[in-house]
Amino acid sequence: MITLYVEENYEALSRRTADLIGAEIIHNPSCVLGLATGSSPIGTYDCLIKDYKDGKIDFSKVKTVNLDEYIGLEGTHDQSYRYFMNTQLFDHVNIDKSNTNVPDGTAKDIKAAGEAYDELIASFGGTDVQLLGIGENGHIGFNEPGEFVAGTHIVDLSESTILANSRLFNSADEVPRQAITMGLHGIMSAKKIILIASGEKKAEALSKTINGPITPDVPASILQLHPNVVIVADKAASSKA
Ligand code: GLP
């Protein structure tokens, strides 16, 4: 079941999402959070850092599992998702970094790394809350349109994703062509899913996610099968929903 919250703007969307995650941490201090990268969650992470500094939430027992990572980028690379998580959230709260997990894009055996990642998620019984952004083409994590894949796997990035993500690199040529991503079983095994969508560019994908058929052409449409999904969107992103 999908519940849609429409917020006035990105600030309100970020506050709302941080409140939902903060509530989870207060309810269950040892919770497992599934976390996402990209521009969409940055405001949420800022709010969570503020809440931590204000003494409202405590990350000391929280565990995290991230969705994805570029193939070939070390965690120290400033465009790697490990680096993103450290600088946007982990370095600013009292989380134990050994409790944070990001797929290893430099593993020699990516298949084995993927299987180990799925075992980790299964050992938690799935995440308590999985935070998601959404690609302009309806991807979640790096599950690109074309097929539903259950397990953590290596993926060839679509041209549209390379183009969209090139804004963060010096040029499109520098964007890695492959990524390792949590698969759809890992995402859907979450007890609760929160998807955030901001801006007009996401309106079409969001509309198809909520109202369209469940199809590999729009990977996020699989969320219709999950019993507890909250979509937090701003007015622009929800304009076609
Ligand atoms: C990347 C990430 C996704 C993210 C998407 C949207 O491709 N792998 O997890 O949701 O981009 O990013 P943004 O929030 O910057 O629009």
XYZ file of N, CA and C and ligand atoms in Angstrom:
739
model
N 0.828 -1.198 0.000
C 0.000 0.000 0.000
C 0.868 1.256 0.000
N 0.512 2.205 -0.841
C 1.317 3.425 -0.942
C 0.530 4.607 -0.373
N 1.145 5.301 0.584
C 0.566 6.535 1.104
C 1.408 7.690 0.574
N 0.748 8.686 0.026
C 1.477 9.825 -0.547
C 1.327 11.060 0.349
N 2.461 11.583 0.789
C 2.458 12.865 1.498
C 2.951 13.917 0.517
N 2.184 14.954 0.323
C 2.627 16.044 -0.552
C 3.039 17.224 0.331
N 4.282 17.630 0.182
C 4.800 18.751 0.970
C 4.999 19.962 0.064
N 4.993 21.121 0.689
C 5.062 22.375 -0.051
C 6.336 22.475 -0.909
N 7.454 22.087 -0.336
C 8.740 22.281 -1.020
C 9.771 21.288 -0.474
N 10.996 21.429 -0.953
C 12.057 20.479 -0.582
C 12.356 20.518 0.923
N 12.328 21.720 1.509
C 12.624 21.848 2.944
C 11.586 21.064 3.761
N 10.322 21.255 3.406
C 9.253 20.570 4.144
C 9.318 19.061 3.930
N 9.642 18.664 2.712
C 9.800 17.234 2.390
C 10.925 16.622 3.230
N 12.010 17.363 3.360
C 13.171 16.864 4.107
C 12.837 16.741 5.592
N 12.141 17.740 6.101
C 11.764 17.715 7.532
C 10.845 16.538 7.814
N 9.864 16.382 6.937
C 8.886 15.285 7.101
C 9.603 13.932 7.097
N 10.534 13.756 6.154
C 11.231 12.465 6.033
C 12.121 12.214 7.253
N 12.811 13.270 7.697
C 13.670 13.114 8.886
C 12.822 12.784 10.113
N 11.635 13.375 10.202
C 10.750 13.060 11.344
C 10.351 11.586 11.326
N 10.075 11.064 10.135
C 9.676 9.651 10.026
C 10.839 8.732 10.429
N 12.047 9.085 10.005
C 13.215 8.262 10.358
C 13.550 8.435 11.842
N 13.469 9.663 12.317
C 13.734 9.927 13.739
C 12.764 9.153 14.626
N 11.508 9.099 14.218
C 10.505 8.349 14.996
C 10.907 6.884 15.080
N 11.415 6.349 13.976
C 11.848 4.948 13.952
C 13.000 4.724 14.936
N 13.947 5.665 14.952
C 15.105 5.514 15.843
C 14.671 5.605 17.314
N 13.724 6.500 17.591
C 13.223 6.612 18.967
C 12.469 5.340 19.353
N 11.674 4.848 18.439
C 10.901 3.621 18.688
C 11.820 2.426 18.894
N 12.864 2.340 18.060
C 13.762 1.183 18.101
C 15.203 1.666 17.931
N 15.877 1.965 19.046
C 17.240 2.545 18.954
C 18.235 1.662 18.213
N 17.967 0.354 18.114
C 18.885 -0.547 17.396
C 18.392 -0.837 15.983
N 17.601 0.050 15.437
C 16.992 -0.223 14.129
C 18.043 -0.309 13.015
N 17.640 -0.947 11.931
C 18.475 -1.041 10.731
C 17.865 -0.115 9.681
N 18.619 0.891 9.300
C 18.138 1.839 8.300
C 18.744 1.505 6.943
N 17.922 1.393 5.941
C 18.405 1.287 4.572
C 18.531 2.705 4.034
N 19.713 3.068 3.581
C 19.926 4.477 3.205
C 20.245 4.636 1.716
N 19.997 5.849 1.254
C 20.134 6.167 -0.170
C 21.062 7.356 -0.360
N 21.567 7.490 -1.577
C 22.402 8.642 -1.923
C 21.663 9.489 -2.961
N 22.372 10.379 -3.621
C 21.736 11.288 -4.572
C 21.402 12.610 -3.891
N 20.868 13.545 -4.667
C 20.540 14.870 -4.115
C 19.330 14.802 -3.195
N 18.393 13.919 -3.518
C 17.108 13.926 -2.798
C 17.244 13.803 -1.278
N 18.065 12.870 -0.748
C 18.091 12.721 0.719
C 18.988 13.706 1.469
N 19.701 14.587 0.757
C 20.662 15.463 1.453
C 19.961 16.321 2.517
N 18.810 16.882 2.180
C 18.076 17.708 3.148
C 17.614 16.901 4.347
N 17.217 15.661 4.089
C 16.802 14.763 5.178
C 17.979 14.510 6.119
N 19.150 14.231 5.530
C 20.326 13.973 6.365
C 20.699 15.224 7.170
N 20.573 16.398 6.562
C 20.846 17.638 7.301
C 19.918 17.752 8.515
N 18.642 17.439 8.314
C 17.678 17.507 9.427
C 18.017 16.474 10.509
N 18.435 15.281 10.079
C 18.790 14.249 11.066
C 20.023 14.673 11.877
N 20.984 15.313 11.204
C 22.179 15.802 11.913
C 21.756 16.851 12.943
N 20.864 17.745 12.528
C 20.376 18.792 13.453
C 19.681 18.133 14.656
N 18.838 17.150 14.384
C 18.105 16.482 15.470
C 19.072 15.778 16.426
N 20.139 15.194 15.853
C 21.153 14.560 16.701
C 21.848 15.622 17.560
N 22.242 16.733 16.943
C 22.952 17.785 17.695
C 22.051 18.426 18.749
N 20.747 18.435 18.484
C 19.795 18.968 19.461
C 19.454 17.940 20.546
N 20.080 16.775 20.464
C 19.882 15.753 21.495
C 18.590 14.967 21.360
N 17.961 15.051 20.180
C 16.668 14.368 20.027
C 16.809 12.910 19.609
N 17.866 12.584 18.886
C 18.039 11.193 18.450
C 19.484 10.728 18.656
N 19.598 9.436 18.849
C 20.878 8.824 19.199
C 21.164 7.701 18.192
N 22.274 7.822 17.487
C 22.611 6.836 16.458
C 23.546 5.734 16.981
N 23.832 5.718 18.282
C 24.906 4.839 18.755
C 24.638 3.353 18.492
N 23.366 2.968 18.430
C 23.080 1.544 18.205
C 22.491 1.289 16.814
N 22.353 2.344 16.032
C 21.732 2.204 14.705
C 22.688 1.502 13.739
N 22.123 0.646 12.898
C 22.904 0.013 11.833
C 22.355 0.518 10.499
N 23.212 0.559 9.503
C 22.750 1.037 8.192
C 23.234 0.118 7.064
N 22.425 0.078 6.032
C 22.752 -0.681 4.821
C 22.429 0.224 3.645
N 23.425 0.557 2.854
C 23.154 1.437 1.705
C 22.754 0.656 0.465
N 22.131 1.371 -0.437
C 21.576 0.735 -1.632
C 22.617 0.329 -2.663
N 23.613 1.198 -2.882
C 24.403 0.970 -4.096
C 25.759 1.667 -4.047
N 26.575 1.349 -5.026
C 27.911 1.957 -5.146
C 28.365 1.844 -6.603
N 29.128 2.804 -7.042
C 29.726 2.719 -8.380
C 30.822 1.659 -8.396
N 30.898 0.936 -9.511
C 31.987 -0.026 -9.682
C 33.276 0.739 -9.974
N 34.309 0.369 -9.250
C 35.637 0.914 -9.529
C 36.011 2.110 -8.667
N 35.075 2.672 -7.931
C 35.434 3.821 -7.095
C 35.739 3.364 -5.667
N 36.902 3.764 -5.188
C 37.269 3.508 -3.791
C 36.375 4.376 -2.901
N 36.221 3.966 -1.668
C 35.403 4.741 -0.728
C 35.945 6.132 -0.457
N 37.207 6.351 -0.810
C 37.798 7.674 -0.595
C 37.543 8.618 -1.776
N 37.078 8.082 -2.893
C 36.793 8.916 -4.072
C 35.611 9.832 -3.751
N 35.728 11.099 -4.112
C 34.687 12.031 -3.654
C 33.339 11.853 -4.341
N 33.275 10.996 -5.358
C 31.968 10.683 -5.947
C 31.472 9.282 -5.565
N 32.231 8.596 -4.717
C 31.747 7.277 -4.292
C 30.619 7.478 -3.291
N 29.763 6.495 -3.214
C 28.619 6.609 -2.300
C 29.038 6.403 -0.842
N 30.149 5.679 -0.622
C 30.686 5.579 0.743
C 31.130 6.965 1.214
N 31.822 7.674 0.339
C 32.295 9.023 0.685
C 31.091 9.937 0.953
N 30.089 9.830 0.079
C 28.865 10.630 0.240
C 28.263 10.391 1.622
N 28.103 9.127 2.001
C 27.448 8.825 3.279
C 28.270 9.336 4.458
N 29.603 9.171 4.361
C 30.449 9.669 5.453
C 30.291 11.171 5.606
N 30.386 11.884 4.470
C 30.415 13.346 4.560
C 29.033 13.959 4.768
N 27.983 13.303 4.237
C 26.632 13.888 4.366
C 25.941 13.509 5.663
N 26.381 12.391 6.290
C 25.681 11.967 7.521
C 26.609 11.390 8.592
N 27.305 10.303 8.253
C 27.960 9.519 9.302
C 28.988 10.314 10.112
N 29.732 11.208 9.426
C 30.781 11.949 10.141
C 30.202 12.949 11.156
N 28.901 13.197 11.075
C 28.305 14.271 11.878
C 27.390 13.772 12.995
N 27.255 12.446 13.105
C 26.410 11.884 14.164
C 27.207 10.804 14.896
N 26.626 10.288 15.990
C 27.392 9.334 16.804
C 27.172 7.887 16.376
N 27.155 7.680 15.056
C 27.011 6.297 14.580
C 28.370 5.607 14.645
N 28.356 4.306 14.928
C 29.575 3.506 14.900
C 29.777 3.091 13.438
N 30.848 3.587 12.816
C 31.022 3.331 11.369
C 31.082 1.837 11.049
N 31.488 1.040 12.049
C 31.545 -0.404 11.771
C 30.129 -0.987 11.640
N 29.137 -0.199 12.017
C 27.742 -0.633 11.826
C 27.139 -0.097 10.529
N 27.966 0.538 9.705
C 27.448 1.089 8.445
C 27.956 0.250 7.277
N 27.091 -0.010 6.342
C 27.440 -0.890 5.212
C 27.083 -0.234 3.889
N 28.045 -0.247 2.975
C 27.834 0.226 1.598
C 28.409 -0.870 0.708
N 27.718 -1.258 -0.365
C 28.307 -2.295 -1.230
C 29.715 -1.888 -1.676
N 30.581 -2.903 -1.831
C 31.975 -2.639 -2.205
C 32.126 -2.671 -3.722
N 32.311 -1.496 -4.297
C 32.449 -1.395 -5.753
C 33.818 -1.796 -6.249
N 34.722 -2.129 -5.333
C 36.072 -2.522 -5.753
C 36.347 -4.001 -5.470
N 35.318 -4.727 -5.023
C 35.513 -6.152 -4.706
C 35.991 -6.887 -5.954
N 36.926 -7.819 -5.766
C 37.446 -8.585 -6.915
C 36.350 -9.480 -7.474
N 35.586 -10.067 -6.562
C 34.493 -10.957 -6.967
C 33.167 -10.272 -6.597
N 32.622 -9.531 -7.561
C 31.413 -8.741 -7.278
C 30.223 -9.661 -6.991
N 30.201 -10.822 -7.667
C 29.074 -11.751 -7.455
C 29.061 -12.226 -5.994
N 30.243 -12.603 -5.514
C 30.338 -13.066 -4.124
C 30.014 -11.911 -3.169
N 30.473 -10.714 -3.529
C 30.191 -9.546 -2.674
C 28.684 -9.299 -2.616
N 28.009 -9.483 -3.750
C 26.557 -9.297 -3.795
C 25.842 -10.312 -2.928
N 26.310 -11.562 -3.011
C 25.663 -12.615 -2.207
C 25.870 -12.343 -0.715
N 27.070 -11.896 -0.378
C 27.354 -11.593 1.028
C 26.473 -10.429 1.503
N 26.250 -9.464 0.604
C 25.410 -8.313 0.963
C 23.970 -8.764 1.231
N 23.479 -9.664 0.379
C 22.114 -10.173 0.579
C 22.008 -10.982 1.874
N 23.079 -11.713 2.194
C 23.069 -12.470 3.457
C 23.035 -11.515 4.642
N 23.766 -10.425 4.520
C 23.763 -9.422 5.592
C 22.347 -8.867 5.792
N 21.706 -8.490 4.687
C 20.343 -7.936 4.776
C 19.401 -8.970 5.387
N 19.546 -10.228 4.933
C 18.685 -11.297 5.459
C 18.939 -11.514 6.950
N 20.216 -11.369 7.377
C 20.530 -11.583 8.798
C 19.844 -10.544 9.679
N 19.512 -9.385 9.093
C 18.770 -8.357 9.831
C 17.257 -8.600 9.752
N 16.866 -9.591 8.950
C 15.437 -9.775 8.703
C 14.896 -8.653 7.824
N 15.741 -8.090 6.982
C 15.350 -6.926 6.161
C 15.559 -5.657 6.974
N 15.612 -4.540 6.287
C 15.787 -3.280 7.019
C 14.468 -2.904 7.700
N 14.576 -2.077 8.738
C 13.350 -1.601 9.396
C 12.699 -0.505 8.561
N 13.539 0.380 8.049
C 13.055 1.418 7.132
C 14.040 1.510 5.987
N 13.543 1.487 4.778
C 14.395 1.686 3.602
C 14.062 3.038 2.992
N 15.048 3.914 2.939
C 14.880 5.211 2.289
C 15.267 5.071 0.815
N 14.451 5.629 -0.055
C 14.732 5.570 -1.494
C 14.589 6.946 -2.123
N 15.423 7.212 -3.128
C 15.128 8.283 -4.075
C 14.524 7.608 -5.297
N 14.360 8.346 -6.358
C 13.878 7.732 -7.600
C 14.571 8.387 -8.785
N 14.984 7.582 -9.738
C 15.602 8.137 -10.940
C 14.528 8.709 -11.866
N 14.942 9.557 -12.775
C 13.981 10.138 -13.728
C 13.345 9.050 -14.581
N 14.035 7.915 -14.733
C 13.485 6.799 -15.512
C 12.814 5.763 -14.621
N 12.584 6.105 -13.360
C 11.881 5.185 -12.460
C 12.775 4.177 -11.776
N 14.105 4.375 -11.833
C 14.964 3.400 -11.148
C 14.982 3.653 -9.644
N 15.194 2.590 -8.891
C 15.406 2.702 -7.444
C 16.703 1.976 -7.112
N 17.492 2.569 -6.200
C 18.871 2.125 -6.080
C 19.463 2.349 -7.462
N 20.094 1.313 -8.014
C 20.491 1.386 -9.425
C 19.794 0.264 -10.195
N 18.585 -0.073 -9.779
C 17.792 -1.060 -10.532
C 17.180 -0.345 -11.720
N 17.849 -0.500 -12.847
C 17.468 0.245 -14.048
C 16.292 -0.422 -14.770
N 15.565 0.327 -15.607
C 14.452 -0.245 -16.352
C 14.906 -1.413 -17.232
N 14.007 -2.375 -17.402
C 14.294 -3.499 -18.300
C 14.016 -4.840 -17.682
N 14.402 -4.999 -16.404
C 14.137 -6.288 -15.755
C 14.073 -6.099 -14.252
N 13.298 -6.932 -13.600
C 13.282 -6.993 -12.144
C 14.357 -7.983 -11.718
N 15.312 -7.548 -10.911
C 16.361 -8.458 -10.421
C 16.249 -8.524 -8.900
N 16.212 -9.746 -8.366
C 15.961 -9.913 -6.926
C 17.177 -9.558 -6.068
N 18.339 -10.124 -6.423
C 19.492 -10.021 -5.535
C 20.385 -8.831 -5.839
N 21.336 -8.587 -4.924
C 22.338 -7.556 -5.160
C 23.154 -7.952 -6.384
N 23.333 -7.023 -7.299
C 23.936 -7.398 -8.588
C 24.666 -6.222 -9.225
N 25.437 -6.569 -10.234
C 26.147 -5.551 -11.002
C 25.228 -5.103 -12.136
N 25.261 -3.825 -12.445
C 24.338 -3.317 -13.451
C 25.072 -2.344 -14.384
N 24.693 -2.394 -15.664
C 25.174 -1.389 -16.620
C 24.251 -0.182 -16.493
N 24.816 0.969 -16.228
C 23.968 2.158 -16.057
C 23.400 2.596 -17.404
N 22.153 3.065 -17.377
C 21.522 3.518 -18.618
C 22.106 4.883 -19.000
N 21.981 5.202 -20.273
C 22.490 6.498 -20.754
C 21.851 7.642 -19.980
N 20.545 7.529 -19.700
C 19.856 8.634 -19.016
C 20.378 8.800 -17.589
N 20.729 7.687 -16.939
C 21.271 7.784 -15.574
C 22.679 8.377 -15.609
N 23.484 7.949 -16.588
C 24.846 8.502 -16.710
C 24.766 10.009 -16.924
N 23.835 10.408 -17.786
C 23.669 11.837 -18.065
C 23.200 12.591 -16.814
N 22.183 12.024 -16.131
C 21.646 12.695 -14.933
C 22.728 12.821 -13.862
N 23.546 11.787 -13.690
C 24.537 11.802 -12.623
C 25.823 12.521 -13.020
N 25.956 12.851 -14.306
C 27.182 13.520 -14.758
C 27.308 14.919 -14.164
N 26.202 15.486 -13.674
C 26.270 16.824 -13.078
C 27.198 16.857 -11.859
N 27.432 15.679 -11.273
C 28.269 15.622 -10.073
C 29.734 15.326 -10.392
N 29.992 14.971 -11.641
C 31.371 14.689 -12.082
C 31.838 15.847 -12.968
N 33.117 15.855 -13.334
C 33.613 16.908 -14.226
C 33.008 16.791 -15.608
N 32.741 15.549 -16.035
C 32.112 15.336 -17.335
C 31.452 13.964 -17.335
N 30.581 13.731 -18.343
C 29.883 12.447 -18.430
C 30.876 11.295 -18.591
N 32.034 11.588 -19.227
C 33.052 10.549 -19.435
C 33.561 9.961 -18.123
N 33.514 10.774 -17.073
C 34.053 10.316 -15.782
C 33.070 9.471 -14.985
N 31.796 9.464 -15.391
C 30.794 8.695 -14.640
C 31.039 7.207 -14.880
N 31.208 6.419 -13.807
C 31.398 4.985 -14.027
C 30.229 4.403 -14.814
N 30.494 3.426 -15.637
C 29.452 2.828 -16.482
C 28.714 1.706 -15.774
N 29.212 1.285 -14.654
C 28.569 0.178 -13.946
C 28.446 0.484 -12.457
N 27.513 -0.185 -11.824
C 27.331 -0.039 -10.379
C 26.957 -1.384 -9.795
N 27.103 -1.493 -8.474
C 26.556 -2.650 -7.762
C 25.375 -2.118 -6.964
N 24.255 -2.793 -7.077
C 23.057 -2.299 -6.394
C 22.324 -3.402 -5.647
N 21.779 -3.033 -4.503
C 20.852 -3.921 -3.822
C 19.740 -4.241 -4.820
N 19.318 -5.486 -4.837
C 18.246 -5.865 -5.761
C 16.875 -5.591 -5.168
N 15.873 -5.948 -5.924
C 14.516 -5.591 -5.514
C 14.013 -6.427 -4.341
N 14.548 -7.639 -4.172
C 14.143 -8.391 -2.978
C 14.690 -7.712 -1.719
N 15.943 -7.303 -1.788
C 16.547 -6.623 -0.632
C 15.762 -5.370 -0.261
N 15.395 -4.589 -1.277
C 14.625 -3.364 -1.025
C 13.245 -3.703 -0.466
N 12.584 -4.670 -1.119
C 11.196 -4.986 -0.733
C 11.110 -5.754 0.582
N 12.250 -6.275 1.079
C 12.204 -6.986 2.363
C 12.189 -6.010 3.542
N 12.252 -4.712 3.249
C 12.145 -3.707 4.315
C 10.754 -3.764 4.947
N 10.712 -3.469 6.251
C 9.398 -3.459 6.916
C 8.606 -2.223 6.493
N 9.341 -1.140 6.222
C 8.691 0.083 5.779
C 9.592 0.747 4.745
N 9.014 1.357 3.752
C 9.797 2.024 2.712
C 9.363 3.482 2.632
N 10.328 4.384 2.604
C 10.035 5.810 2.408
C 10.735 6.244 1.131
N 9.983 6.698 0.162
C 10.567 7.186 -1.091
C 10.395 8.691 -1.148
N 11.473 9.398 -1.430
C 11.364 10.853 -1.559
C 11.568 11.267 -3.012
N 10.757 12.221 -3.429
C 10.832 12.702 -4.815
C 10.638 14.208 -4.802
N 11.582 14.886 -5.423
C 11.536 16.350 -5.432
C 11.760 16.877 -6.847
N 10.936 17.801 -7.246
C 11.155 18.487 -8.516
C 10.356 17.904 -9.665
N 10.084 18.764 -10.618
C 9.249 18.442 -11.773
C 9.806 17.266 -12.581
N 11.158 17.151 -12.596
C 11.798 16.082 -13.389
C 11.386 14.690 -12.922
N 10.896 14.575 -11.703
C 10.507 13.264 -11.166
C 9.009 12.990 -11.321
N 8.253 13.975 -11.825
C 6.793 13.870 -11.833
C 6.293 12.674 -12.650
N 6.866 12.492 -13.820
C 6.424 11.405 -14.701
C 6.703 10.041 -14.056
N 7.933 9.880 -13.559
C 8.316 8.601 -12.940
C 7.448 8.322 -11.720
N 7.138 9.356 -10.961
C 6.324 9.154 -9.753
C 4.901 8.745 -10.125
N 4.367 9.383 -11.137
C 3.020 9.045 -11.582
C 2.956 7.577 -12.021
N 3.946 7.155 -12.798
C 3.961 5.758 -13.266
C 4.157 4.788 -12.093
N 4.953 5.210 -11.103
C 5.205 4.359 -9.932
C 3.914 4.088 -9.181
N 3.111 5.133 -9.034
C 1.901 5.012 -8.204
C 0.716 4.462 -9.002
N 0.540 4.964 -10.211
C -0.697 4.675 -10.956
C -0.523 3.729 -12.132
N 0.713 3.477 -12.542
C 0.924 2.664 -13.739
C 0.907 1.187 -13.420
N 1.069 0.373 -14.455
C 1.171 -1.070 -14.229
C 2.487 -1.415 -13.523
N 2.513 -2.558 -12.858
C 3.762 -3.041 -12.252
C 4.561 -3.656 -13.392
N 5.647 -2.971 -13.736
C 6.404 -3.396 -14.921
C 7.889 -3.103 -14.740
N 8.739 -4.006 -15.284
C 10.184 -3.756 -15.217
C 10.598 -2.480 -15.943
N 9.708 -1.954 -16.793
C 10.031 -0.685 -17.470
C 10.089 0.472 -16.471
N 9.417 0.298 -15.342
C 9.439 1.300 -14.257
C 9.723 0.530 -12.964
N 11.015 0.301 -12.669
C 11.332 -0.568 -11.523
C 10.615 -0.164 -10.227
N 10.430 1.144 -10.007
C 9.783 1.580 -8.757
C 8.332 1.125 -8.664
N 7.728 0.719 -9.776
C 6.327 0.284 -9.733
C 6.141 -0.968 -8.881
N 7.230 -1.706 -8.633
C 7.126 -2.900 -7.782
C 6.697 -2.522 -6.369
N 6.903 -1.258 -6.003
C 6.531 -0.808 -4.650
C 5.035 -0.956 -4.399
N 4.247 -1.028 -5.454
C 2.799 -1.217 -5.281
C 2.478 -2.524 -4.552
N 3.436 -3.476 -4.587
C 3.207 -4.771 -3.936
C 3.549 -4.749 -2.447
N 4.198 -3.668 -1.996
C 4.670 -3.633 -0.606
C 3.566 -3.116 0.319
N 3.445 -3.707 1.511
C 2.335 -3.294 2.388
C 2.505 -1.928 3.055
N 3.715 -1.385 3.084
C 3.910 -0.151 3.862
C 4.912 0.792 3.192
N 4.421 1.524 2.218
C 5.269 2.495 1.511
C 4.718 3.898 1.740
N 5.592 4.808 2.126
C 5.226 6.215 2.220
C 6.046 6.959 1.168
N 5.375 7.683 0.309
C 6.090 8.539 -0.642
C 5.960 9.972 -0.142
N 7.110 10.609 0.053
C 7.105 12.015 0.456
C 7.580 12.812 -0.756
N 6.674 13.592 -1.313
C 6.982 14.327 -2.533
C 6.709 15.812 -2.325
N 7.402 16.639 -3.075
C 7.012 18.047 -3.057
C 5.955 18.259 -4.149
N 5.424 19.465 -4.192
C 4.310 19.708 -5.117
C 4.703 19.454 -6.562
N 5.923 19.849 -6.912
C 6.361 19.680 -8.305
C 6.435 18.206 -8.691
N 7.016 17.392 -7.823
C 7.170 15.967 -8.145
C 5.838 15.235 -8.156
N 4.872 15.738 -7.384
C 3.585 15.033 -7.299
C 2.567 15.608 -8.275
N 2.987 16.528 -9.148
C 2.034 17.234 -10.008
C 1.282 16.330 -10.970
N 1.845 15.148 -11.269
C 1.142 14.244 -12.195
C 0.613 12.994 -11.501
N 0.800 12.919 -10.172
C 0.427 11.691 -9.442
C -1.081 11.627 -9.200
C 21.187 7.651 -8.372
C 21.068 6.702 -7.176
C 19.629 6.523 -6.733
C 18.970 7.871 -6.639
C 18.923 8.515 -7.996
C 18.233 9.856 -8.007
O 21.131 7.018 -9.583
N 21.616 5.416 -7.427
O 19.597 5.836 -5.501
O 17.661 7.733 -6.133
O 20.262 8.697 -8.433
O 19.123 10.839 -7.607
P 18.747 12.310 -7.221
O 18.119 12.222 -5.866
O 20.046 13.035 -7.199
O 17.814 12.808 -8.249
